[in-house]
mmCIF file of C-alpha atoms in Angstrom:
data_model
loop_
_atom_site.group_PDB
_atom_site.id
_atom_site.type_symbol
_atom_site.label_atom_id
_atom_site.label_comp_id
_atom_site.label_asym_id
_atom_site.label_seq_id
_atom_site.Cartn_x
_atom_site.Cartn_y
_atom_site.Cartn_z
ATOM 1 C CA MET W 51 0.040 0.000 0.122
ATOM 2 C CA SER W 52 1.388 3.393 -1.068
ATOM 3 C CA SER W 53 1.454 6.498 1.025
ATOM 4 C CA SER W 54 2.601 8.716 -1.967
ATOM 5 C CA MET W 55 0.378 10.564 -3.655
ATOM 6 C CA PRO W 56 -0.376 9.221 -7.121
ATOM 7 C CA ALA W 57 0.671 11.357 -10.340
ATOM 8 C CA GLU W 58 -2.170 10.184 -12.460
ATOM 9 C CA ARG W 59 -5.645 11.689 -12.012
ATOM 10 C CA PRO W 60 -8.861 10.296 -13.585
ATOM 11 C CA SER W 61 -10.061 12.190 -16.319
ATOM 12 C CA CYS W 62 -13.621 12.432 -15.266
ATOM 13 C CA ALA W 63 -13.757 12.269 -11.599
ATOM 14 C CA ASN W 64 -17.636 11.465 -11.574
ATOM 15 C CA PHE W 65 -18.210 8.132 -10.131
ATOM 16 C CA GLY W 66 -21.694 8.471 -8.634
ATOM 17 C CA SER W 67 -24.387 5.767 -9.392
ATOM 18 C CA GLY W 68 -27.005 8.728 -10.780
ATOM 19 C CA PRO W 69 -27.179 10.803 -12.143
ATOM 20 C CA CYS W 70 -24.351 9.217 -13.835
ATOM 21 C CA ALA W 71 -21.714 10.442 -15.828
ATOM 22 C CA LYS W 72 -21.810 12.079 -19.001
ATOM 23 C CA ARG W 73 -20.611 10.446 -22.270
ATOM 24 C CA PRO W 74 -16.825 10.921 -22.634
ATOM 25 C CA GLY W 75 -16.520 13.523 -25.207
ATOM 26 C CA TRP W 76 -19.794 15.279 -24.269
ATOM 27 C CA SER W 77 -19.931 19.219 -24.020
ATOM 28 C CA LEU W 78 -23.062 21.475 -23.722
ATOM 29 C CA GLU W 79 -23.285 23.473 -27.159
ATOM 30 C CA GLY W 80 -21.808 20.266 -29.135
ATOM 31 C CA SER W 81 -24.428 17.524 -27.502
ATOM 32 C CA VAL W 82 -27.661 19.656 -26.944
ATOM 33 C CA GLY W 83 -27.072 22.643 -28.986
ATOM 34 C CA ASP W 84 -29.946 20.972 -31.549
ATOM 35 C CA ALA W 85 -32.283 21.068 -28.890
ATOM 36 C CA ALA W 86 -35.861 22.724 -29.558
ATOM 37 C CA LEU W 87 -35.371 24.748 -27.194
ATOM 38 C CA GLY W 88 -38.768 27.182 -27.099
ATOM 39 C CA ARG W 89 -40.473 24.976 -29.085
ATOM 40 C CA SER W 90 -43.849 22.941 -28.048
ATOM 41 C CA HIS W 91 -43.264 19.364 -27.443
ATOM 42 C CA ARG W 92 -46.694 18.915 -29.587
ATOM 43 C CA SER W 93 -44.724 20.709 -32.796
ATOM 44 C CA SER W 94 -43.563 18.425 -35.397
ATOM 45 C CA ILE W 95 -40.080 18.957 -34.688
ATOM 46 C CA GLY W 96 -40.991 18.229 -30.689
ATOM 47 C CA LYS W 97 -42.548 15.075 -31.421
ATOM 48 C CA ALA W 98 -40.086 13.992 -34.027
ATOM 49 C CA LYS W 99 -37.357 13.882 -31.259
ATOM 50 C CA LEU W 100 -40.021 12.430 -28.764
ATOM 51 C CA LEU W 101 -40.435 9.585 -31.396
ATOM 52 C CA ALA W 102 -36.968 9.229 -32.291
ATOM 53 C CA CYS W 103 -35.798 8.799 -28.659
ATOM 54 C CA CYS W 104 -38.585 5.924 -28.415
ATOM 55 C CA GLU W 105 -37.736 4.409 -31.832
ATOM 56 C CA GLU W 106 -33.531 4.834 -31.313
ATOM 57 C CA THR W 107 -34.062 3.084 -27.845
ATOM 58 C CA LYS W 108 -36.125 -0.070 -29.136
ATOM 59 C CA ALA W 109 -33.533 -0.481 -32.500
ATOM 60 C CA ILE W 110 -30.523 -0.142 -29.815
ATOM 61 C CA LEU W 111 -31.920 -2.734 -27.351
ATOM 62 C CA GLY W 112 -33.384 -5.125 -29.889
ATOM 63 C CA LEU W 113 -36.601 -5.103 -28.455
ATOM 64 C CA PRO W 114 -39.038 -7.612 -30.263
ATOM 65 C CA ASP W 115 -41.469 -5.815 -33.168
ATOM 66 C CA ASP W 116 -44.703 -6.154 -30.940
ATOM 67 C CA TYR W 117 -42.876 -4.269 -27.716
ATOM 68 C CA LEU W 118 -43.598 -0.740 -27.181
ATOM 69 C CA VAL W 119 -41.454 2.114 -26.028
ATOM 70 C CA GLY W 120 -42.542 5.528 -24.334
ATOM 71 C CA ILE W 121 -41.702 8.518 -22.300
ATOM 72 C CA VAL W 122 -43.430 8.964 -19.177
ATOM 73 C CA PRO W 123 -43.462 11.596 -15.935
ATOM 74 C CA ALA W 124 -41.412 11.308 -13.217
ATOM 75 C CA SER W 125 -38.562 9.169 -14.165
ATOM 76 C CA ASP W 126 -38.073 5.581 -13.226
ATOM 77 C CA THR W 127 -40.153 5.897 -10.079
ATOM 78 C CA GLY W 128 -42.922 7.508 -12.065
ATOM 79 C CA ALA W 129 -42.779 4.526 -14.648
ATOM 80 C CA VAL W 130 -42.723 1.899 -11.923
ATOM 81 C CA GLU W 131 -45.623 3.503 -10.042
ATOM 82 C CA MET W 132 -47.702 4.146 -12.856
ATOM 83 C CA VAL W 133 -47.351 0.123 -13.825
ATOM 84 C CA MET W 134 -48.405 -0.954 -10.711
ATOM 85 C CA TRP W 135 -51.024 1.757 -9.856
ATOM 86 C CA SER W 136 -52.426 0.858 -13.378
ATOM 87 C CA MET W 137 -52.241 -3.278 -13.799
ATOM 88 C CA LEU W 138 -51.596 -4.736 -10.647
ATOM 89 C CA GLY W 139 -54.931 -6.260 -8.767
ATOM 90 C CA PRO W 140 -56.581 -9.241 -10.758
ATOM 91 C CA ARG W 141 -53.704 -11.545 -9.375
ATOM 92 C CA PRO W 142 -51.889 -12.036 -6.762
ATOM 93 C CA VAL W 143 -48.309 -10.348 -6.651
ATOM 94 C CA ASP W 144 -44.890 -11.393 -5.628
ATOM 95 C CA ILE W 145 -42.306 -8.705 -5.181
ATOM 96 C CA CYS W 146 -38.726 -9.596 -5.151
ATOM 97 C CA PHE W 147 -36.610 -7.103 -3.617
ATOM 98 C CA TRP W 148 -32.881 -7.294 -1.993
ATOM 99 C CA GLU W 149 -32.141 -3.534 -1.997
ATOM 100 C CA THR W 150 -33.829 -0.397 -1.059
ATOM 101 C CA PHE W 151 -35.840 0.816 -4.328
ATOM 102 C CA GLY W 152 -37.516 -2.849 -4.384
ATOM 103 C CA LYS W 153 -38.522 -2.395 -0.761
ATOM 104 C CA THR W 154 -40.148 0.648 -1.627
ATOM 105 C CA TRP W 155 -42.343 -1.222 -4.567
ATOM 106 C CA TYR W 156 -43.248 -3.888 -1.867
ATOM 107 C CA ASP W 157 -44.568 -1.301 0.772
ATOM 108 C CA ASP W 158 -46.155 1.035 -1.813
ATOM 109 C CA ALA W 159 -48.237 -2.269 -2.889
ATOM 110 C CA VAL W 160 -48.988 -3.261 0.610
ATOM 111 C CA ASN W 161 -49.426 0.206 2.350
ATOM 112 C CA GLN W 162 -50.602 2.652 -0.429
ATOM 113 C CA LEU W 163 -52.371 0.325 -2.950
ATOM 114 C CA GLY W 164 -53.617 -1.803 -0.442
ATOM 115 C CA LEU W 165 -53.049 -5.171 -2.043
ATOM 116 C CA SER W 166 -54.488 -8.128 0.286
ATOM 117 C CA ASP W 167 -52.627 -10.748 -1.576
ATOM 118 C CA VAL W 168 -48.947 -9.725 -2.056
ATOM 119 C CA ARG W 169 -45.888 -11.877 -1.137
ATOM 120 C CA GLU W 170 -42.342 -10.744 -0.168
ATOM 121 C CA ILE W 171 -39.648 -12.583 -1.415
ATOM 122 C CA SER W 172 -36.578 -10.802 -0.069
ATOM 123 C CA ALA W 173 -33.016 -10.729 0.821
ATOM 124 C CA PRO W 174 -30.616 -8.372 3.022
ATOM 125 C CA PHE W 175 -28.381 -5.921 0.869
ATOM 126 C CA GLY W 176 -25.665 -7.855 -0.561
ATOM 127 C CA SER W 177 -27.623 -11.269 -1.493
ATOM 128 C CA LEU W 178 -30.564 -12.389 -3.859
ATOM 129 C CA PRO W 179 -33.301 -14.330 -2.573
ATOM 130 C CA ASP W 180 -34.587 -17.770 -4.192
ATOM 131 C CA LEU W 181 -36.077 -16.410 -7.018
ATOM 132 C CA SER W 182 -37.433 -19.815 -8.051
ATOM 133 C CA GLN W 183 -39.937 -19.138 -5.155
ATOM 134 C CA THR W 184 -42.071 -17.127 -7.279
ATOM 135 C CA ASP W 185 -45.184 -18.384 -8.226
ATOM 136 C CA ALA W 186 -45.874 -18.290 -12.368
ATOM 137 C CA SER W 187 -49.499 -17.528 -12.106
ATOM 138 C CA HIS W 188 -48.916 -14.612 -9.619
ATOM 139 C CA ASP W 189 -47.820 -11.134 -10.838
ATOM 140 C CA ILE W 190 -44.078 -10.761 -10.196
ATOM 141 C CA VAL W 191 -42.295 -6.921 -9.356
ATOM 142 C CA PHE W 192 -38.501 -7.090 -9.297
ATOM 143 C CA THR W 193 -35.342 -4.909 -9.827
ATOM 144 C CA PHE W 194 -32.699 -6.255 -12.185
ATOM 145 C CA ASN W 195 -29.914 -5.013 -10.813
ATOM 146 C CA GLY W 196 -29.966 -3.671 -7.204
ATOM 147 C CA THR W 197 -28.708 -0.198 -7.316
ATOM 148 C CA THR W 198 -28.043 0.360 -3.910
ATOM 149 C CA GLY W 199 -27.037 -3.388 -2.689
ATOM 150 C CA GLY W 200 -24.678 -4.073 -5.614
ATOM 151 C CA ALA W 201 -26.435 -7.413 -6.199
ATOM 152 C CA LYS W 202 -28.068 -8.367 -9.996
ATOM 153 C CA VAL W 203 -30.016 -11.055 -11.480
ATOM 154 C CA PRO W 204 -28.059 -12.979 -13.332
ATOM 155 C CA SER W 205 -30.193 -14.788 -15.989
ATOM 156 C CA LEU W 206 -33.684 -14.773 -16.500
ATOM 157 C CA ASP W 207 -34.396 -18.870 -16.469
ATOM 158 C CA TRP W 208 -36.320 -18.639 -13.301
ATOM 159 C CA ILE W 209 -39.124 -16.938 -15.385
ATOM 160 C CA SER W 210 -41.385 -19.419 -16.703
ATOM 161 C CA ASP W 211 -42.551 -18.821 -20.700
ATOM 162 C CA GLU W 212 -46.100 -20.371 -19.616
ATOM 163 C CA ARG W 213 -46.471 -17.801 -16.814
ATOM 164 C CA GLU W 214 -50.129 -16.454 -16.351
ATOM 165 C CA GLY W 215 -49.113 -13.051 -14.458
ATOM 166 C CA LEU W 216 -46.745 -10.299 -15.575
ATOM 167 C CA THR W 217 -43.322 -9.802 -15.110
ATOM 168 C CA ILE W 218 -42.662 -5.991 -13.939
ATOM 169 C CA CYS W 219 -39.149 -5.447 -14.154
ATOM 170 C CA ASP W 220 -37.435 -2.289 -12.755
ATOM 171 C CA ALA W 221 -34.504 -2.075 -15.200
ATOM 172 C CA THR W 222 -33.056 1.566 -14.176
ATOM 173 C CA SER W 223 -29.462 0.280 -13.214
ATOM 174 C CA ALA W 224 -29.120 -2.605 -15.446
ATOM 175 C CA ILE W 225 -30.484 -1.694 -18.645
ATOM 176 C CA PHE W 226 -27.686 -0.722 -21.290
ATOM 177 C CA GLY W 227 -25.399 -2.109 -18.807
ATOM 178 C CA MET W 228 -26.408 -6.048 -18.622
ATOM 179 C CA ASP W 229 -27.705 -8.660 -20.613
ATOM 180 C CA MET W 230 -31.574 -8.806 -19.893
ATOM 181 C CA THR W 231 -32.289 -10.885 -22.921
ATOM 182 C CA PRO W 232 -34.506 -12.507 -23.760
ATOM 183 C CA TRP W 233 -37.039 -9.932 -23.559
ATOM 184 C CA HIS W 234 -39.957 -12.236 -24.098
ATOM 185 C CA LYS W 235 -39.403 -13.178 -20.160
ATOM 186 C CA LEU W 236 -40.193 -9.150 -19.478
ATOM 187 C CA ASP W 237 -43.783 -7.883 -20.119
ATOM 188 C CA VAL W 238 -42.931 -4.420 -18.591
ATOM 189 C CA VAL W 239 -39.322 -2.844 -18.332
ATOM 190 C CA THR W 240 -38.814 0.495 -16.846
ATOM 191 C CA TYR W 241 -35.504 3.049 -16.388
ATOM 192 C CA SER W 242 -34.628 6.473 -16.284
ATOM 193 C CA TRP W 243 -32.242 8.306 -18.575
ATOM 194 C CA GLN W 244 -29.855 9.091 -15.994
ATOM 195 C CA LYS W 245 -27.800 5.641 -15.125
ATOM 196 C CA VAL W 246 -25.841 3.947 -17.798
ATOM 197 C CA LEU W 247 -26.323 6.168 -20.909
ATOM 198 C CA GLY W 248 -25.626 9.315 -18.515
ATOM 199 C CA GLY W 249 -28.515 11.121 -19.250
ATOM 200 C CA GLU W 250 -30.810 13.666 -17.153
ATOM 201 C CA GLY W 251 -32.956 13.035 -14.668
ATOM 202 C CA ALA W 252 -36.792 13.568 -14.490
ATOM 203 C CA HIS W 253 -38.186 11.559 -17.225
ATOM 204 C CA GLY W 254 -38.871 8.010 -17.140
ATOM 205 C CA MET W 255 -39.310 4.999 -19.759
ATOM 206 C CA LEU W 256 -41.707 2.526 -20.554
ATOM 207 C CA ILE W 257 -41.644 -0.729 -22.476
ATOM 208 C CA LEU W 258 -44.429 -2.718 -22.978
ATOM 209 C CA GLY W 259 -44.688 -6.555 -24.199
ATOM 210 C CA PRO W 260 -47.919 -7.302 -25.942
ATOM 211 C CA ARG W 261 -49.010 -9.082 -22.629
ATOM 212 C CA ALA W 262 -48.811 -5.911 -20.711
ATOM 213 C CA VAL W 263 -50.816 -4.158 -23.448
ATOM 214 C CA ALA W 264 -53.523 -6.826 -23.000
ATOM 215 C CA ARG W 265 -53.713 -6.432 -19.296
ATOM 216 C CA LEU W 266 -54.190 -2.725 -19.334
ATOM 217 C CA GLU W 267 -57.020 -3.165 -22.142
ATOM 218 C CA SER W 268 -58.756 -5.651 -19.775
ATOM 219 C CA TYR W 269 -58.569 -4.736 -16.048
ATOM 220 C CA LYS W 270 -59.617 -1.591 -15.013
ATOM 221 C CA PRO W 271 -58.194 -0.499 -11.483
ATOM 222 C CA PRO W 272 -60.682 -0.022 -8.910
ATOM 223 C CA ARG W 273 -58.905 3.118 -7.470
ATOM 224 C CA PRO W 274 -58.427 6.497 -8.973
ATOM 225 C CA LEU W 275 -55.618 7.082 -11.292
ATOM 226 C CA PRO W 276 -53.720 10.359 -11.484
ATOM 227 C CA LYS W 277 -53.414 11.803 -14.893
ATOM 228 C CA ILE W 278 -49.792 11.188 -15.239
ATOM 229 C CA PHE W 279 -50.388 7.588 -14.330
ATOM 230 C CA ARG W 280 -53.326 6.781 -16.814
ATOM 231 C CA LEU W 281 -51.970 4.878 -20.014
ATOM 232 C CA CYS W 282 -55.301 4.181 -21.191
ATOM 233 C CA LYS W 283 -57.800 6.484 -23.137
ATOM 234 C CA GLY W 284 -61.721 6.926 -21.860
ATOM 235 C CA ASP W 285 -62.761 3.979 -23.693
ATOM 236 C CA GLY W 286 -60.434 1.614 -21.977
ATOM 237 C CA THR W 287 -57.981 1.003 -24.933
ATOM 238 C CA LEU W 288 -54.479 1.759 -24.767
ATOM 239 C CA ASN W 289 -53.030 5.682 -25.213
ATOM 240 C CA GLY W 290 -50.879 4.510 -28.227
ATOM 241 C CA GLY W 291 -49.611 8.184 -28.715
ATOM 242 C CA ILE W 292 -47.874 7.960 -25.467
ATOM 243 C CA PHE W 293 -45.658 5.414 -27.945
ATOM 244 C CA LYS W 294 -45.389 7.647 -30.479
ATOM 245 C CA GLY W 295 -43.611 10.921 -28.735
ATOM 246 C CA GLU W 296 -47.356 12.083 -27.636
ATOM 247 C CA THR W 297 -46.117 12.635 -23.700
ATOM 248 C CA ILE W 298 -48.450 12.749 -20.911
ATOM 249 C CA ASN W 299 -46.972 15.986 -19.698
ATOM 250 C CA THR W 300 -44.496 18.152 -21.111
ATOM 251 C CA PRO W 301 -40.694 17.304 -21.416
ATOM 252 C CA SER W 302 -37.738 18.720 -21.094
ATOM 253 C CA MET W 303 -36.724 19.358 -25.050
ATOM 254 C CA MET W 304 -33.133 19.944 -23.503
ATOM 255 C CA CYS W 305 -33.040 16.462 -21.939
ATOM 256 C CA VAL W 306 -34.898 14.891 -24.791
ATOM 257 C CA GLU W 307 -31.692 16.373 -26.985
ATOM 258 C CA ASP W 308 -29.252 14.728 -24.501
ATOM 259 C CA TYR W 309 -30.641 11.511 -24.633
ATOM 260 C CA LEU W 310 -30.594 11.399 -28.215
ATOM 261 C CA ASP W 311 -27.086 12.297 -27.965
ATOM 262 C CA ALA W 312 -26.594 9.632 -26.014
ATOM 263 C CA LEU W 313 -27.982 7.143 -28.192
ATOM 264 C CA ARG W 314 -26.291 8.337 -31.083
ATOM 265 C CA TRP W 315 -22.766 8.131 -29.173
ATOM 266 C CA ALA W 316 -24.051 4.304 -28.374
ATOM 267 C CA LYS W 317 -24.648 3.391 -31.822
ATOM 268 C CA SER W 318 -21.193 5.023 -32.775
ATOM 269 C CA ILE W 319 -19.475 2.843 -30.530
ATOM 270 C CA GLY W 320 -20.753 -0.202 -31.723
ATOM 271 C CA GLY W 321 -24.612 -0.475 -30.165
ATOM 272 C CA LEU W 322 -25.505 -2.737 -27.270
ATOM 273 C CA PRO W 323 -22.341 -5.242 -27.547
ATOM 274 C CA ALA W 324 -20.184 -2.365 -26.936
ATOM 275 C CA LEU W 325 -21.854 -0.760 -24.008
ATOM 276 C CA LEU W 326 -22.033 -4.145 -22.227
ATOM 277 C CA ALA W 327 -18.778 -4.495 -23.289
ATOM 278 C CA LYS W 328 -17.312 -1.257 -21.597
ATOM 279 C CA SER W 329 -19.583 -1.850 -18.252
ATOM 280 C CA ALA W 330 -17.735 -5.584 -18.175
ATOM 281 C CA ALA W 331 -14.176 -4.228 -18.397
ATOM 282 C CA ASN W 332 -14.750 -1.403 -16.287
ATOM 283 C CA PHE W 333 -16.147 -3.766 -13.638
ATOM 284 C CA LYS W 334 -12.777 -5.786 -14.072
ATOM 285 C CA VAL W 335 -10.856 -3.143 -13.137
ATOM 286 C CA LEU W 336 -12.575 -2.888 -9.928
ATOM 287 C CA ALA W 337 -12.715 -6.662 -8.897
ATOM 288 C CA ASP W 338 -8.871 -6.932 -9.855
ATOM 289 C CA PHE W 339 -8.173 -4.192 -7.630
ATOM 290 C CA GLU W 340 -10.434 -5.641 -4.787
ATOM 291 C CA ALA W 341 -8.600 -9.034 -5.359
ATOM 292 C CA LYS W 342 -5.035 -7.617 -4.310
ATOM 293 C CA THR W 343 -6.289 -5.656 -1.423
ATOM 294 C CA GLY W 344 -6.913 -6.750 1.979
ATOM 295 C CA TRP W 345 -9.467 -4.128 2.825
ATOM 296 C CA LEU W 346 -11.799 -4.082 0.184
ATOM 297 C CA GLU W 347 -14.593 -6.417 -0.166
ATOM 298 C CA PHE W 348 -17.468 -7.032 -2.588
ATOM 299 C CA LEU W 349 -20.823 -6.593 -0.213
ATOM 300 C CA CYS W 350 -21.965 -9.091 -2.693
ATOM 301 C CA ALA W 351 -20.357 -12.405 -1.926
ATOM 302 C CA VAL W 352 -21.313 -14.384 -4.902
ATOM 303 C CA PRO W 353 -19.383 -13.713 -8.292
ATOM 304 C CA GLU W 354 -21.993 -14.046 -10.841
ATOM 305 C CA HIS W 355 -24.248 -12.263 -8.579
ATOM 306 C CA ARG W 356 -22.418 -8.890 -8.280
ATOM 307 C CA SER W 357 -23.422 -5.751 -9.914
ATOM 308 C CA ASN W 358 -21.453 -4.461 -12.828
ATOM 309 C CA THR W 359 -22.727 -0.902 -12.888
ATOM 310 C CA SER W 360 -23.235 -0.035 -8.877
ATOM 311 C CA VAL W 361 -20.510 -1.686 -7.366
ATOM 312 C CA CYS W 362 -20.829 -1.773 -3.769
ATOM 313 C CA PHE W 363 -17.977 -2.531 -1.180
ATOM 314 C CA LYS W 364 -17.512 -2.997 2.339
ATOM 315 C CA MET W 365 -14.184 -1.789 3.925
ATOM 316 C CA LYS W 366 -12.303 -3.216 6.365
ATOM 317 C CA ALA W 367 -9.653 -1.180 9.120
ATOM 318 C CA PRO W 368 -6.116 -2.241 9.399
ATOM 319 C CA SER W 369 -7.398 -4.496 12.134
ATOM 320 C CA GLY W 370 -9.422 -6.765 9.980
ATOM 321 C CA GLU W 371 -12.655 -5.364 11.341
ATOM 322 C CA PRO W 372 -15.370 -3.646 9.348
ATOM 323 C CA MET W 373 -14.281 -0.225 8.855
ATOM 324 C CA GLY W 374 -16.787 2.367 10.897
ATOM 325 C CA SER W 375 -18.878 4.843 8.886
ATOM 326 C CA ASP W 376 -16.496 7.765 10.339
ATOM 327 C CA ALA W 377 -13.882 6.591 8.631
ATOM 328 C CA VAL W 378 -15.435 5.377 5.733
ATOM 329 C CA ALA W 379 -16.378 8.931 5.532
ATOM 330 C CA LYS W 380 -13.177 10.190 5.840
ATOM 331 C CA PHE W 381 -11.617 7.820 3.216
ATOM 332 C CA ARG W 382 -14.166 9.292 0.787
ATOM 333 C CA LYS W 383 -13.700 12.945 1.550
ATOM 334 C CA LEU W 384 -10.206 12.606 1.006
ATOM 335 C CA LEU W 385 -10.874 11.222 -2.594
ATOM 336 C CA GLU W 386 -13.321 14.549 -2.961
ATOM 337 C CA GLN W 387 -11.037 17.467 -1.460
ATOM 338 C CA LYS W 388 -8.396 16.280 -4.116
ATOM 339 C CA GLY W 389 -10.628 16.341 -6.956
ATOM 340 C CA VAL W 390 -10.501 12.985 -8.064
ATOM 341 C CA CYS W 391 -13.515 10.959 -6.884
ATOM 342 C CA PHE W 392 -17.026 12.477 -6.113
ATOM 343 C CA ASP W 393 -20.124 10.753 -4.994
ATOM 344 C CA ILE W 394 -19.145 7.063 -4.311
ATOM 345 C CA GLY W 395 -20.821 6.647 -0.529
ATOM 346 C CA ALA W 396 -22.762 3.910 0.000
ATOM 347 C CA TYR W 397 -26.628 4.566 -0.197
ATOM 348 C CA ARG W 398 -28.248 5.651 3.055
ATOM 349 C CA ASP W 399 -29.861 2.553 3.872
ATOM 350 C CA ALA W 400 -26.910 0.005 3.074
ATOM 351 C CA PRO W 401 -24.074 -0.845 4.893
ATOM 352 C CA PRO W 402 -21.382 1.982 5.340
ATOM 353 C CA GLY W 403 -18.895 1.289 2.207
ATOM 354 C CA LEU W 404 -18.489 2.353 -1.373
ATOM 355 C CA ARG W 405 -20.550 2.239 -3.940
ATOM 356 C CA ILE W 406 -18.462 3.139 -7.787
ATOM 357 C CA TRP W 407 -20.299 3.410 -10.840
ATOM 358 C CA CYS W 408 -18.982 1.331 -13.674
ATOM 359 C CA GLY W 409 -21.568 1.917 -16.447
ATOM 360 C CA ALA W 410 -20.753 2.777 -19.850
ATOM 361 C CA THR W 411 -19.941 6.409 -19.556
ATOM 362 C CA ILE W 412 -17.058 5.604 -17.294
ATOM 363 C CA GLU W 413 -13.557 5.162 -18.839
ATOM 364 C CA ALA W 414 -11.566 1.632 -17.793
ATOM 365 C CA SER W 415 -8.303 4.169 -17.313
ATOM 366 C CA ASP W 416 -10.139 6.539 -15.116
ATOM 367 C CA LEU W 417 -11.156 3.611 -12.878
ATOM 368 C CA GLN W 418 -7.655 2.416 -12.760
ATOM 369 C CA ALA W 419 -6.579 6.051 -11.746
ATOM 370 C CA LEU W 420 -8.859 5.765 -9.406
ATOM 371 C CA THR W 421 -7.635 2.615 -7.747
ATOM 372 C CA GLY W 422 -4.211 4.333 -6.687
ATOM 373 C CA TRP W 423 -5.985 7.257 -5.372
ATOM 374 C CA MET W 424 -8.261 5.065 -2.917
ATOM 375 C CA GLU W 425 -4.642 3.269 -1.956
ATOM 376 C CA TRP W 426 -3.255 6.416 -1.098
ATOM 377 C CA ALA W 427 -6.467 7.336 0.765
ATOM 378 C CA TYR W 428 -6.373 4.219 2.491
ATOM 379 C CA ALA W 429 -3.080 4.686 3.575
ATOM 380 C CA GLN W 430 -3.871 7.970 5.300
ATOM 381 C CA VAL W 431 -6.947 6.909 6.990
ATOM 382 C CA ALA W 432 -5.451 3.613 8.633
ATOM 383 C CA ALA W 433 -2.356 6.114 9.862
ATOM 384 C CA ALA W 434 -4.256 8.463 11.766
#
């Protein structure tokens, strides 16, 4: 362990897990200079840009032809909530969670929607529950990647192709960073722009398969739905305009252009395979570093379950005991004071430690430079 200050610095010090780092080479003028600012989102140019967000997303992800992509209000949270309020009720529900946001969906289903037949399938931070406990006749709600717990679903083999219920997947820190295929296993997918592609907050994305559309058009929820949750028209049919760039409420055309820029960048580097490869390479930098230190340890103990985007660690004191929250905070503060790393604290509900973003907008060379600074900062804390 070196106590000498490293000479090499990350070119971008933004390693937070949302909002995440902008793409390499991003600039305000060069990336969003063509935004339709001051123009109505209902104008021809506004609708064309919104439609392009949906169409380019579908193309890059390689979604099936009969899947729909739309822009909805209130980030990933809004997308998940509008689906829960609009679709849940006709079947029992299994909600699988192992971190903060999945637990929120469980609490909302029980305490806000008041659903009577909800089953909790959960595990502590850093672990996965036994997903084989899910019932194919139930609706299933789960997060693909536990953003705050550092554990992800390794595959979708546990989802039956003969299921009767819907699968509703919160994919906000997984999509564009993890292999989520085969898509037919997922009836609903939600995410926001601010994660793997480094977009801005406040806008949600909603992907619906044909089984989800059938549920929307056949089930009328026994509860009032606010305007921003309504996916169907007055006659009970799907509001298809949502999936053609006709948003429920007014989006930021600046953020729309920024998302289009991120999609163009993704396409330019090789599309989804290149995005997945970048995230995997980034994760490997930290995995190699963890393997050679005696003081850093993955929060998730099972290698195939470890998130390769929101990478979570525990830290050990020189004694070998878990490092306390004050010492972890001092470690992070040293990095911030040197301007080499920002926003890597564990989520407020998680055990004390680090959460370092490894999505595709991060460069492996920056993570490599960061590891030298992490060694330096640890030496300072250990010597105190």
